[in-house]
Coordinates of N, CA and C in Angstrom, one line a residue:
X126 N 3.7 0.6 -11.9 CA 4.5 -0.6 -11.1 C 5.4 0.3 -10.4
X127 N 5.3 -0.2 -9.0 CA 6.4 0.5 -8.0 C 6.7 -0.7 -7.1
X128 N 8.0 -0.5 -6.5 CA 8.3 -1.3 -5.3 C 8.5 -0.8 -4.1
X129 N 8.5 -1.6 -3.0 CA 8.4 -0.8 -1.7 C 9.1 -2.0 -0.9
X130 N 9.8 -1.3 0.2 CA 10.4 -2.1 1.2 C 9.4 -2.6 2.2
X131 N 9.4 -3.9 2.7 CA 8.3 -4.4 3.7 C 8.5 -3.4 4.8
X132 N 9.6 -2.6 5.2 CA 9.5 -1.9 6.3 C 9.2 -0.4 6.1
X133 N 8.6 -0.2 5.1 CA 8.0 1.1 4.8 C 6.7 1.1 4.7
X134 N 6.0 2.1 5.0 CA 4.6 2.3 5.1 C 4.1 2.5 3.9
X135 N 3.0 2.1 3.2 CA 2.4 2.4 1.9 C 1.4 3.4 1.9
X136 N 1.7 4.4 1.0 CA 0.5 5.5 1.0 C 0.3 5.7 -0.3
X137 N -1.0 5.6 -0.9 CA -1.4 6.2 -2.3 C -2.6 7.0 -2.0
X138 N -2.3 8.0 -2.9 CA -3.4 9.0 -2.9 C -4.1 9.2 -4.3
X139 N -5.5 9.3 -4.1 CA -6.3 9.4 -5.4 C -7.0 10.6 -5.4
X140 N -7.4 11.2 -6.6 CA -8.2 12.4 -6.9 C -9.4 11.8 -7.9
X141 N -10.5 12.1 -7.2 CA -11.6 11.9 -8.0 C -12.8 13.0 -7.8
X142 N -13.5 13.1 -8.9 CA -14.6 14.1 -8.9 C -15.6 14.1 -10.1
X143 N -16.6 14.6 -9.6 CA -17.7 14.7 -10.6 C -17.7 15.9 -11.5
X144 N -17.8 15.8 -12.7 CA -17.6 17.1 -13.6 C -19.2 17.5 -14.1
X145 N -19.5 18.5 -13.9 CA -20.9 18.9 -14.3 C -20.8 19.6 -15.9
X146 N -22.0 19.6 -16.3 CA -21.9 20.1 -17.8 C -21.5 21.5 -17.9
X147 N -21.6 22.4 -17.0 CA -20.8 23.8 -16.9 C -19.5 23.8 -16.6
X148 N -18.8 22.6 -16.4 CA -17.4 22.5 -16.1 C -16.9 22.7 -14.5
X149 N -17.9 22.6 -13.7 CA -17.7 22.6 -12.1 C -17.5 21.2 -11.8
X150 N -16.7 21.1 -10.6 CA -16.4 19.9 -10.2 C -17.0 19.4 -8.8
X151 N -17.2 18.4 -8.4 CA -17.7 18.3 -7.1 C -17.3 16.7 -6.6
X152 N -17.0 16.7 -5.3 CA -16.7 15.3 -4.9 C -17.6 14.6 -3.9
X153 N -18.8 15.5 -3.9 CA -20.0 15.1 -3.0 C -20.8 13.6 -3.8
X154 N -21.1 12.6 -3.1 CA -21.7 11.8 -3.7 C -20.9 10.6 -4.1
X155 N -19.6 10.6 -4.0 CA -18.5 9.5 -4.4 C -18.4 8.4 -3.3
X156 N -18.4 7.2 -3.8 CA -17.9 6.3 -2.9 C -16.5 5.5 -3.2
X157 N -15.8 5.3 -2.4 CA -14.5 4.8 -2.7 C -14.3 3.3 -2.0
X158 N -13.9 2.5 -3.0 CA -13.5 0.9 -2.6 C -12.2 0.5 -3.0
X159 N -11.4 0.3 -2.0 CA -9.8 -0.2 -2.1 C -9.9 -1.6 -2.2
X160 N -9.1 -2.2 -3.1 CA -9.1 -3.7 -3.1 C -7.5 -4.1 -3.2
X161 N -7.2 -5.2 -2.5 CA -5.7 -5.5 -2.7 C -5.8 -7.0 -3.1
X162 N -5.0 -7.5 -4.0 CA -5.2 -8.7 -4.8 C -3.6 -9.3 -4.7
X163 N -3.6 -10.5 -4.8 CA -2.3 -11.1 -5.2 C -2.7 -12.5 -6.2
X164 N -2.1 -12.7 -7.1 CA -2.4 -13.6 -8.0 C -3.7 -13.7 -8.2
X165 N -4.4 -12.8 -8.5 CA -6.0 -12.5 -8.8 C -6.8 -12.9 -7.8
X166 N -6.3 -13.0 -6.6 CA -7.2 -13.3 -5.3 C -7.2 -12.2 -4.4
X167 N -8.3 -11.5 -4.1 CA -8.6 -10.4 -3.3 C -8.1 -11.0 -1.7
X168 N -7.4 -10.0 -1.1 CA -6.9 -10.2 0.2 C -7.9 -9.4 1.2
X169 N -9.0 -9.9 1.5 CA -10.0 -9.1 2.2 C -9.5 -8.5 3.6
X170 N -8.8 -9.3 4.1 CA -8.2 -8.7 5.3 C -7.2 -7.5 5.5
X171 N -6.6 -7.3 4.2 CA -5.9 -6.1 4.1 C -6.8 -4.8 4.0
X172 N -6.9 -4.1 5.0 CA -7.5 -2.8 4.9 C -6.7 -1.7 5.3
X173 N -7.2 -0.5 4.4 CA -6.4 1.0 4.8 C -6.7 1.4 6.1
X174 N -5.5 2.0 6.6 CA -5.6 2.6 8.0 C -6.0 3.9 7.7
X175 N -6.2 4.5 6.7 CA -6.5 5.9 6.3 C -8.1 6.3 6.7
X176 N -8.3 7.4 7.4 CA -9.5 7.7 7.6 C -10.2 8.4 6.5
X177 N -9.3 9.0 5.5 CA -9.6 9.7 4.2 C -9.9 8.4 3.3
X178 N -11.3 8.3 2.7 CA -11.5 7.3 1.7 C -10.8 7.4 0.5
X179 N -10.2 8.7 0.1 CA -9.5 8.8 -1.0 C -7.9 8.4 -0.8
X180 N -7.5 8.1 0.3 CA -6.2 7.9 0.6 C -6.2 6.3 1.1
X181 N -5.2 5.5 0.6 CA -4.8 4.2 1.0 C -3.6 4.0 1.7
X182 N -3.7 3.6 2.9 CA -2.5 3.6 3.8 C -2.2 2.3 4.4
X183 N -1.1 1.7 4.2 CA -0.9 0.4 5.0 C 0.6 0.5 5.8
X184 N 0.4 0.1 7.2 CA 1.4 0.2 8.0 C 2.5 -0.6 7.3
X185 N 4.0 -0.3 7.6 CA 4.9 -1.1 7.4 C 4.8 -2.5 7.9
X186 N 5.3 -3.6 7.2 CA 5.3 -5.0 7.5 C 4.0 -5.6 7.4
X187 N 3.1 -5.0 6.6 CA 1.7 -5.4 6.3 C 2.0 -6.6 5.2
X188 N 2.6 -6.2 4.0 CA 2.6 -6.8 2.9 C 3.8 -7.9 3.0
X189 N 3.6 -9.1 2.4 CA 4.4 -10.2 2.3 C 5.6 -10.0 1.5
X190 N 7.0 -10.4 1.7 CA 8.0 -10.1 1.0 C 8.0 -10.8 -0.3
X191 N 8.8 -10.3 -1.2 CA 8.9 -11.0 -2.6 C 7.7 -11.4 -3.2
X192 N 6.7 -10.5 -3.0 CA 5.3 -10.7 -3.7 C 4.7 -9.5 -4.4
X193 N 4.3 -9.6 -5.4 CA 3.4 -8.7 -6.3 C 2.1 -8.6 -5.9
X194 N 1.6 -7.3 -5.6 CA 0.3 -7.0 -5.3 C -0.3 -6.1 -6.3
X195 N -1.6 -6.2 -6.4 CA -2.4 -5.1 -7.4 C -3.2 -4.4 -6.3
X196 N -3.1 -3.3 -6.3 CA -4.2 -2.5 -5.4 C -5.2 -1.7 -6.5
X197 N -6.3 -1.8 -6.3 CA -7.4 -1.4 -7.3 C -8.3 -0.4 -6.4
X198 N -8.6 0.7 -7.1 CA -9.4 1.8 -6.5 C -10.7 1.8 -7.5
X199 N -12.0 1.8 -6.7 CA -13.2 1.7 -7.7 C -13.9 3.0 -7.0
X200 N -14.2 4.2 -7.8 CA -14.8 5.1 -7.3 C -16.0 5.3 -7.8
X201 N -17.3 5.3 -7.2 CA -18.7 5.3 -7.7 C -19.5 6.5 -7.5
X202 N -20.1 6.9 -8.5 CA -21.2 8.0 -8.2 C -22.3 7.4 -7.6
X203 N -22.7 7.8 -6.2 CA -23.7 7.0 -5.6 C -25.1 7.3 -6.1
X204 N -25.2 8.4 -7.0 CA -26.5 8.7 -7.4 C -26.9 7.8 -8.8
X205 N -25.9 7.8 -9.7 CA -26.0 7.0 -10.9 C -25.6 5.6 -10.9
X206 N -24.5 5.1 -10.0 CA -23.8 3.8 -9.7 C -22.9 3.8 -11.0
X207 N -22.5 4.8 -11.7 CA -21.6 4.9 -12.6 C -20.1 5.0 -11.9
X208 N -19.3 4.2 -12.3 CA -17.9 4.3 -11.6 C -16.7 4.3 -12.7
X209 N -15.5 4.6 -11.9 CA -14.3 4.7 -12.7 C -13.5 3.9 -11.8
X210 N -12.4 3.0 -12.4 CA -11.2 2.4 -11.5 C -9.9 2.8 -12.1
X211 N -9.0 2.6 -11.2 CA -7.7 2.7 -11.5 C -7.1 1.8 -10.6
X212 N -5.5 1.2 -11.1 CA -4.9 0.1 -10.4 C -3.6 0.4 -10.4
X213 N -2.9 -0.1 -9.4 CA -1.2 0.1 -9.4 C -0.7 -1.3 -8.9
X214 N 0.2 -1.7 -9.5 CA 1.1 -3.0 -9.1 C 2.2 -2.7 -8.3
X215 N 2.5 -3.1 -7.2 CA 3.5 -3.0 -6.3 C 4.2 -4.3 -5.9
X216 N 5.3 -4.4 -5.8 CA 6.3 -5.4 -5.5 C 6.9 -5.1 -4.2
X217 N 6.9 -6.0 -3.2 CA 7.4 -5.8 -1.8 C 8.9 -6.4 -1.7
X218 N 9.8 -5.6 -1.4 CA 11.3 -6.3 -1.4 C 11.4 -6.2 0.2
X219 N 12.4 -7.3 0.5 CA 12.8 -7.4 2.0 C 13.7 -6.1 2.2
X220 N 13.8 -5.7 3.6 CA 14.6 -4.4 3.9 C 16.0 -5.1 4.2
X221 N 16.9 -4.1 4.6 CA 18.2 -4.4 5.1 C 18.1 -5.2 6.3
X222 N 19.2 -6.1 6.5 CA 19.2 -6.8 7.7 C 19.8 -5.8 8.9
X223 N 19.3 -5.6 10.0 CA 20.1 -4.9 11.0 C 20.3 -5.8 12.1
X224 N 21.3 -5.8 12.7 CA 21.5 -6.7 13.9 C 21.7 -5.7 15.1
X225 N 20.9 -5.9 16.2 CA 21.0 -5.3 17.5 C 21.1 -6.1 18.6
X226 N 22.0 -6.0 19.5 CA 22.4 -6.6 20.7 C 22.1 -5.9 21.9
X227 N 20.9 -6.4 22.8 CA 20.8 -5.4 24.1 C 21.6 -6.1 25.3
X228 N 21.9 -5.3 26.1 CA 22.6 -6.0 27.2 C 24.0 -6.5 27.0
X229 N 24.5 -7.1 28.0 CA 25.9 -7.7 27.9 C 26.9 -6.5 27.8
X230 N 28.2 -7.0 27.4 CA 29.4 -6.2 27.7 C 29.7 -6.0 26.3
X231 N 30.6 -4.9 25.8 CA 31.2 -4.7 24.5 C 32.5 -5.8 24.3
X232 N 32.5 -6.1 23.1 CA 33.4 -7.1 22.8 C 34.0 -6.6 21.4
X233 N 35.3 -6.6 21.4 CA 35.9 -6.1 20.0 C 36.9 -7.2 19.5
X234 N 36.6 -7.3 18.1 CA 37.3 -8.3 17.3 C 37.9 -7.6 16.4
X235 N 39.4 -8.2 15.9 CA 40.1 -7.7 14.9 C 39.5 -8.4 13.5
X236 N 39.7 -7.8 12.2 CA 39.3 -8.3 11.0 C 39.9 -9.7 10.9
X237 N 38.8 -10.5 10.5 CA 39.2 -12.1 10.3 C 39.4 -12.9 11.5
X238 N 39.0 -12.2 12.7 CA 38.9 -13.0 14.0 C 37.6 -13.3 14.3
X239 N 37.4 -14.6 14.8 CA 36.0 -15.4 15.1 C 35.5 -14.9 16.5
X240 N 36.6 -15.2 17.3 CA 36.2 -15.0 18.9 C 37.2 -14.4 19.8

């Protein structure tokens, strides 16, 4: 379980490989499928922006505030169709409120003064 501010980019990295009988490993022939769910419903419109299939990246402000998400990775050996899955739950928190005023002139107020 992890929490993330809505204003932060989400990055998840995975490590998957095939192990041969002699102990050697290979990443060739692996297929990656990332899924994002909330309330057990898959959100098909949310897709990773990463070009690397082993990495899941979402830009800031993609996930809804005050919501739990489950992110699931399924890695399949394309030659045998055997697969392995991993998942993580994440909660999206609201970020700090920052007020910016552009233009206008400077105005100074004393403590407890309204205008």
